[in-house]
CSV table of C-alpha atoms in Angstrom, one decimal:
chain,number,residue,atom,x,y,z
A,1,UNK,CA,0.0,0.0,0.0
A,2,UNK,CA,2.5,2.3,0.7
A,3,UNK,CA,4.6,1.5,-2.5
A,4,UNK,CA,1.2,2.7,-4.4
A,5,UNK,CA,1.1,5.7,-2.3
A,6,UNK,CA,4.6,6.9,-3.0
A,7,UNK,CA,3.9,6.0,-6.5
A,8,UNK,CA,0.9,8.3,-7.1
A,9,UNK,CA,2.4,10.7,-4.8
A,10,UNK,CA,5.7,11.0,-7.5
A,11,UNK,CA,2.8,11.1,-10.2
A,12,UNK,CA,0.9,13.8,-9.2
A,13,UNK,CA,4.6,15.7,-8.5
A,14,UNK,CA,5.6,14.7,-12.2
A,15,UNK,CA,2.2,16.3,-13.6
A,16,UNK,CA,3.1,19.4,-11.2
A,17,UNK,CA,6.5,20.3,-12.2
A,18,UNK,CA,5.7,19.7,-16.2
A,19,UNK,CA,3.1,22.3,-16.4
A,20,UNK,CA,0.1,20.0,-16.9
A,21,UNK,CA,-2.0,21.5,-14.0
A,22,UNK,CA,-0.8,25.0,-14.8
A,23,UNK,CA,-4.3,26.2,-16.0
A,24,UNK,CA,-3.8,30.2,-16.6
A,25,UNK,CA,-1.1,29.3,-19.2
A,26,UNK,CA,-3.4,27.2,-21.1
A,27,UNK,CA,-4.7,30.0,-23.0
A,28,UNK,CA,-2.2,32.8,-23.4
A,29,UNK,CA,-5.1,34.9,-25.3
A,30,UNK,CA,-7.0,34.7,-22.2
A,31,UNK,CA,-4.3,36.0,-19.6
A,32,UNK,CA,-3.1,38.5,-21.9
A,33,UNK,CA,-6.9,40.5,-21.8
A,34,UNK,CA,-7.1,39.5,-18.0
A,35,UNK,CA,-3.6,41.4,-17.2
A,36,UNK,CA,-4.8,44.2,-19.8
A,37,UNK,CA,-8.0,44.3,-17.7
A,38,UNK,CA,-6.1,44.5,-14.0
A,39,UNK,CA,-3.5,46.9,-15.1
A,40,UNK,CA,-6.6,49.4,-16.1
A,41,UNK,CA,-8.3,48.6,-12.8
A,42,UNK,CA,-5.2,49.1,-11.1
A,43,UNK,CA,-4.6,52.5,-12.9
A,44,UNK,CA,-8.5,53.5,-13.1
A,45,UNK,CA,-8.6,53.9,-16.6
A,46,UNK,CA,-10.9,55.3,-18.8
A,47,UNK,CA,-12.6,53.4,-21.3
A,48,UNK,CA,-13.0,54.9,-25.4
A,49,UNK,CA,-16.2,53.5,-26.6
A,50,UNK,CA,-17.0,55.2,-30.5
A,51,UNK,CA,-16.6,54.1,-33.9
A,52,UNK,CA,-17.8,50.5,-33.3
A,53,UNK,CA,-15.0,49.6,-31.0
A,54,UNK,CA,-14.0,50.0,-27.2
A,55,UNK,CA,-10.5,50.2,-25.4
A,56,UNK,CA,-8.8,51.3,-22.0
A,57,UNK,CA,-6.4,54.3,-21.8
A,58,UNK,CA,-4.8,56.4,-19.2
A,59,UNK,CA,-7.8,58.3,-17.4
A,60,UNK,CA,-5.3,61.5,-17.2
A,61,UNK,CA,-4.9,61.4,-21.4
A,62,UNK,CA,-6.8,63.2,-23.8
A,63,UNK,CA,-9.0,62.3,-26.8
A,64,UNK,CA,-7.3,64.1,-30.0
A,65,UNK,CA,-8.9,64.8,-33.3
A,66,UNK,CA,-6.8,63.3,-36.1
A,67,UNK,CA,-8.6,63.1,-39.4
A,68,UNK,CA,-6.8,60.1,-40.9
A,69,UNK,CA,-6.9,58.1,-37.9
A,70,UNK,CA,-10.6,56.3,-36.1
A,71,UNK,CA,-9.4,57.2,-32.6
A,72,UNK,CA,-6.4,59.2,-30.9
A,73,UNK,CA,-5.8,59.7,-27.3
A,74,UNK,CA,-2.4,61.4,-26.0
A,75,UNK,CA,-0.7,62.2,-23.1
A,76,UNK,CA,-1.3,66.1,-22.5
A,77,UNK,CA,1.6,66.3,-20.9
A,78,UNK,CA,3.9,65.0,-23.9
A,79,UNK,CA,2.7,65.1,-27.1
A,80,UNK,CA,5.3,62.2,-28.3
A,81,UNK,CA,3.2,59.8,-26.5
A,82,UNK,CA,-0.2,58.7,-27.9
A,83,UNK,CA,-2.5,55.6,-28.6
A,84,UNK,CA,-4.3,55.3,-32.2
A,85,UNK,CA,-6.3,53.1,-34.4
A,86,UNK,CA,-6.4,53.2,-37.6
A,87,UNK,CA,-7.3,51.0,-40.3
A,88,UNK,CA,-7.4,50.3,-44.2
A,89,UNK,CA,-10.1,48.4,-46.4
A,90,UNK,CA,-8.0,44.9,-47.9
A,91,UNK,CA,-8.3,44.6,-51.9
A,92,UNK,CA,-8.9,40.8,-52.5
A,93,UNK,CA,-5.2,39.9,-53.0
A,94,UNK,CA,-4.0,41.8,-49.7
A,95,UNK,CA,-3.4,40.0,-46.7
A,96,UNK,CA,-2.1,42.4,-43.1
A,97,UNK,CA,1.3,40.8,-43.5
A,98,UNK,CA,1.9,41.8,-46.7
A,99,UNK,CA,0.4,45.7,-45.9
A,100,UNK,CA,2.7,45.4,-43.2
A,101,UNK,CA,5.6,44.3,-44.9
A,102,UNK,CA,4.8,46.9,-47.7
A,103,UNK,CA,4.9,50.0,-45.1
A,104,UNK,CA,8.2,48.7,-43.6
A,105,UNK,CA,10.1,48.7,-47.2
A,106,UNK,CA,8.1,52.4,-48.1
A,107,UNK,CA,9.4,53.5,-45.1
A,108,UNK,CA,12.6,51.7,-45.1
A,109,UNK,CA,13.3,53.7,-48.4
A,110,UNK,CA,12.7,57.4,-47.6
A,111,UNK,CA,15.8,58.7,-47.0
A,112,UNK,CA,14.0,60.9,-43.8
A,113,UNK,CA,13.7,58.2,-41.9
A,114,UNK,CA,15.3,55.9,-40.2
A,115,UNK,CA,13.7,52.4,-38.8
A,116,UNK,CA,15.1,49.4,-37.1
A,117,UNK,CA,12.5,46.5,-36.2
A,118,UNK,CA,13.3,45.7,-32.4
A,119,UNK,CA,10.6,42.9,-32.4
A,120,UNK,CA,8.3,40.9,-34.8
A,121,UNK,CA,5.7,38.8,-33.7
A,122,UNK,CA,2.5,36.4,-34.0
A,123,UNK,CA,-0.4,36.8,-30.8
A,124,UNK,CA,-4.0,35.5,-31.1
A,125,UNK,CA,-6.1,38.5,-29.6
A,126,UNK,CA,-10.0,37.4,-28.7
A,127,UNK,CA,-9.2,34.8,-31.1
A,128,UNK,CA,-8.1,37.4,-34.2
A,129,UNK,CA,-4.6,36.5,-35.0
A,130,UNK,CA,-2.5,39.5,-34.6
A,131,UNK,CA,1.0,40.6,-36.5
A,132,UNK,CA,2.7,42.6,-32.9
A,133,UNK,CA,5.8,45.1,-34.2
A,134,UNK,CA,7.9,47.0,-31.6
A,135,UNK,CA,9.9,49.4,-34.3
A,136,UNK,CA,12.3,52.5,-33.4
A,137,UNK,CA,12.1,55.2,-35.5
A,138,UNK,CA,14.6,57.7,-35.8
A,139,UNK,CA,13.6,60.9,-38.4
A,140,UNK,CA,14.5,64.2,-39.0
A,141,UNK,CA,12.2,65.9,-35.2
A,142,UNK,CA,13.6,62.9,-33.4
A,143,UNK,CA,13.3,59.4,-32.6
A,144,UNK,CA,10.2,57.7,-31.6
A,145,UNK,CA,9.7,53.5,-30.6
A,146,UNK,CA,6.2,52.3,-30.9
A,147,UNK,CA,4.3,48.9,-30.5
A,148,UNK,CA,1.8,48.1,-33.5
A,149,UNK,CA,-0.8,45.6,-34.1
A,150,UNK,CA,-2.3,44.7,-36.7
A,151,UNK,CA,-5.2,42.4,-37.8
A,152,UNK,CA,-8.0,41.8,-40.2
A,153,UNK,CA,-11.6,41.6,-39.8
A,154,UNK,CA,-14.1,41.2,-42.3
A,155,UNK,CA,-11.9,42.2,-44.8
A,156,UNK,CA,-10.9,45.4,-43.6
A,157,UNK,CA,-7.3,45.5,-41.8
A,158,UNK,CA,-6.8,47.4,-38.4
A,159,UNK,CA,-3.6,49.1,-36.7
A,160,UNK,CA,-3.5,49.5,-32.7
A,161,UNK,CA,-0.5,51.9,-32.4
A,162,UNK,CA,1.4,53.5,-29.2
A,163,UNK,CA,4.1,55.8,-29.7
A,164,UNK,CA,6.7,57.3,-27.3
A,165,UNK,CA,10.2,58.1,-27.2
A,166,UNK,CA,12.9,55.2,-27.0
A,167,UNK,CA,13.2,56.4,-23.2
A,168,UNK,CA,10.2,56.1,-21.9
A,169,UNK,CA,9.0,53.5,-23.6
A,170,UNK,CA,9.9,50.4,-21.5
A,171,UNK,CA,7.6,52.3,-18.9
A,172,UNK,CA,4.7,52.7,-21.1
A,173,UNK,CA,4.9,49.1,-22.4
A,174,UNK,CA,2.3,48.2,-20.1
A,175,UNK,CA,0.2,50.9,-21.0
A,176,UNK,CA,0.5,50.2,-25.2
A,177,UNK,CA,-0.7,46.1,-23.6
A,178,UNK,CA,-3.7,47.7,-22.0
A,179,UNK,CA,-5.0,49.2,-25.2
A,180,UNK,CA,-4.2,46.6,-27.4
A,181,UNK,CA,-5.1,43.4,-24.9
A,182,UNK,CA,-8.5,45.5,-23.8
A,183,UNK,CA,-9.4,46.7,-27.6
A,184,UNK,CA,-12.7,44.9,-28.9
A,185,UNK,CA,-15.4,45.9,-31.5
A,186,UNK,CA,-19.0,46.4,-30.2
């Protein structure tokens, strides 16, 4: 009897340390929007609801009007620091990977401008795959870093952007999460 005990007890320990039990991990889409949705509690953000979508900001930023964007809220305080949404209607042979590989050769090749991709990756988001860039940006009134993501829906491709300098943004990293994590159509 005891042999069987010591058997099941080394079982359940072997199920333990290999992650099988390990239930928040199971769904990384999941624990990304609950962390988005904690951080905004914990910061008592405000929530943009317009345009057929929602999101969480800073509750100390302002909403901007930016005629080529859907939505732009900035930091009053520095006006290199903003969130945005933007988006672009897909012709049939356009996928958000290519437009996304397109804008980084355009802007690759003007001369102003100078970009370096710090990060490049794929996230399901409430089960809408999701391209994620981190790029620093370096033009002629200064360098900027921001986090982009972009995704399709119903034919029609979307771009979550935050901007900042290369300084501040490991600190608004958390932020640029919220609003991407917390950002859902109506």
């Amino acid at each position: 009897m005891k042999k069987y005990i010591l058997l099941i007890f080394l079982l359940v320990l072997a199920v333990s340390v290999s992650g099988c039990t390990n239930f928040l991990n199971q769904n990384p889409d999941q624990q990304r929007i609950a962390d988005a949705e904690t951080y905004a509690k914990d910061i008592n953000a405000s929530t943009y609801n317009g345009n057929g979508f929602s999101f969480f900001y800073p509750n100390n930023w302002q909403n901007y009007t930016e005629p080529d964007w859907l939505a732009t809220i900035g930091d009053p305080n520095d006006t290199s620091t903003y969130i945005y949404v933007d988006n672009h209607k897909l012709q049939s042979n356009e996928t958000v990977k290519g437009l996304l590989e397109n804008a980084v050769t355009e802007i690759s090749a003007d001369k102003n401008r100078n970009i370096t991709i710090v990060s490049w990756e794929n996230l399901t988001v409430n089960n809408n795959p999701y391209e994620i860039v981190v790029v620093k940006e370096k033009t002629v009134e200064g360098q900027l870093q921001y986090m982009q993501a972009w995704f399709e829906r119903n034919g029609t491709a979307y771009l979550l952007g935050g901007v900042t300098t290369p300084e501040k943004f490991p600190s608004m990293n958390e932020t640029f999460n919220m609003f991407i994590y917390s950002f859902k159509f109506e």
